[in-house]
Short mmCIF file of C-alpha atoms in Angstrom, two decimals:
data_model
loop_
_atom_site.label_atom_id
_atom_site.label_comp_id
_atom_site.label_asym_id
_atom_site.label_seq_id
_atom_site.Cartn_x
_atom_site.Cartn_y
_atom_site.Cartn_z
CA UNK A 17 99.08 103.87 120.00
CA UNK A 18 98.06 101.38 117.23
CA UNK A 19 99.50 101.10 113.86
CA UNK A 20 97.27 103.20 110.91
CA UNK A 21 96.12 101.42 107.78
CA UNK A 22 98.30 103.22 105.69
CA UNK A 23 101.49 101.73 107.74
CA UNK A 24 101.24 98.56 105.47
CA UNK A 25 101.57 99.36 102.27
CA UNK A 26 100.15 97.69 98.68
CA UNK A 27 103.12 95.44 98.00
CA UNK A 28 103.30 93.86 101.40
CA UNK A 29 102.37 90.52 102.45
CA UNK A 30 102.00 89.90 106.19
CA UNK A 31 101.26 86.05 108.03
CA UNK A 32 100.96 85.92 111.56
CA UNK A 33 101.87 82.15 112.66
CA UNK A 34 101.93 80.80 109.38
CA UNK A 35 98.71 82.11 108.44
CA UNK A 36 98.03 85.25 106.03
CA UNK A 37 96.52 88.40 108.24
CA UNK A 38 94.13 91.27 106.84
CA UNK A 39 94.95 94.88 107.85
CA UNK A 40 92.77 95.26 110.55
CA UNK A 41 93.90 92.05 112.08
CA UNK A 42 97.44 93.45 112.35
CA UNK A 43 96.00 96.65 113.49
CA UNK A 44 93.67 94.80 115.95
CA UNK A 45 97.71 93.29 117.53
CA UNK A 46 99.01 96.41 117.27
CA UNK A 47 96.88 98.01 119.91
CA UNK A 48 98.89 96.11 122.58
CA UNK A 49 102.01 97.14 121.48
CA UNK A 50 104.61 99.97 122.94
CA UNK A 51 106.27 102.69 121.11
CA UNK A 52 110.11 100.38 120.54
CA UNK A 53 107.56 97.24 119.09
CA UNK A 54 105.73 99.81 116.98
CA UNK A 55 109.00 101.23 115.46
CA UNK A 56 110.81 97.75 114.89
CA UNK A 57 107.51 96.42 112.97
CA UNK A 58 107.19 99.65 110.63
CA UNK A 59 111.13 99.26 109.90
CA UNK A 60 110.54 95.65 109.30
CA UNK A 61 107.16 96.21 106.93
CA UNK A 62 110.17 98.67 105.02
CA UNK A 63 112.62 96.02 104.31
CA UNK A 64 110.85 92.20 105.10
CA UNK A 65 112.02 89.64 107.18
CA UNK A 66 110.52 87.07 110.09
CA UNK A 67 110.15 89.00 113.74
CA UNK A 68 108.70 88.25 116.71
CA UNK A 69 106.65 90.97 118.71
CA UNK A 70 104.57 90.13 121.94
CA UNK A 71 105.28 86.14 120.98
CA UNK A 72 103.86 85.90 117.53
CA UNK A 73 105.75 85.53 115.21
CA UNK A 74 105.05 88.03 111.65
CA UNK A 75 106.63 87.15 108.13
CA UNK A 76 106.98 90.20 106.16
CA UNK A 77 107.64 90.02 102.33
CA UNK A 78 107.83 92.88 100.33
CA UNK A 79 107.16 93.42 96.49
CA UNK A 80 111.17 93.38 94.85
CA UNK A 81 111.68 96.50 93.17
CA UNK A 82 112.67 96.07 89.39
CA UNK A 83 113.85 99.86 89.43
CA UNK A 84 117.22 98.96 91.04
CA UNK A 85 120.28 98.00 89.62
CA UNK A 86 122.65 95.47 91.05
CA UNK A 87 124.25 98.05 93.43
CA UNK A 88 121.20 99.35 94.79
CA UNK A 89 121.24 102.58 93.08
CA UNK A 90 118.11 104.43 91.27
CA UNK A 91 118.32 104.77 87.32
CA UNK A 92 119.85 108.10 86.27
CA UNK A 93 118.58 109.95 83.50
CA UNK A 94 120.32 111.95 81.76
CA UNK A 95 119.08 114.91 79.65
CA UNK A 96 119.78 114.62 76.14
CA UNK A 97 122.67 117.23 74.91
CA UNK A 98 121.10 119.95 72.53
CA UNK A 99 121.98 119.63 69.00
CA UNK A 100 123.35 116.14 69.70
CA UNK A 101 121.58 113.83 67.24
CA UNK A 102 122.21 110.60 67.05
CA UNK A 103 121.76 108.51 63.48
#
């Protein structure tokens, strides 16, 4: 089973042996793969990183989330109290 187009995301660059791969290339690699290899590169498109499947060797950087404060944690918005105005 071969990874799906919609496995790598937007924000994700991908180079195969130093040089920058399409989709379909890493789709075309995929193909080969077993179930563990497909797993470890979809966990390693989530969080970036250099891996090696089947001997090449994939550099995965993601897009850095600005959404995130220093502890990892989401913003938290809080509703606004009724009648609370401020001045």
């Amino acid at each position: 089973m071969a990874l799906k187009g919609q496995s790598i995301r937007n924000g994700v660059t991908i180079t195969v042996n130093g040089v920058k791969a399409e989709k379909q290339l890493i789709i075309k690699l995929s193909e080969s793969w077993d179930e563990s290899q497909e797993k470890f590169f979809k966990k390693m498109l989530k969080q970036g990183g250099r891996c090696k499947v089947n001997g090449n060797v994939f550099e995965i950087t993601t897009k850095e989330r600005t959404d995130i404060d220093s502890k990892g944690n989401r913003p938290v918005n809080i509703p606004p109290v009724p009648g609370e105005r401020t001045f």
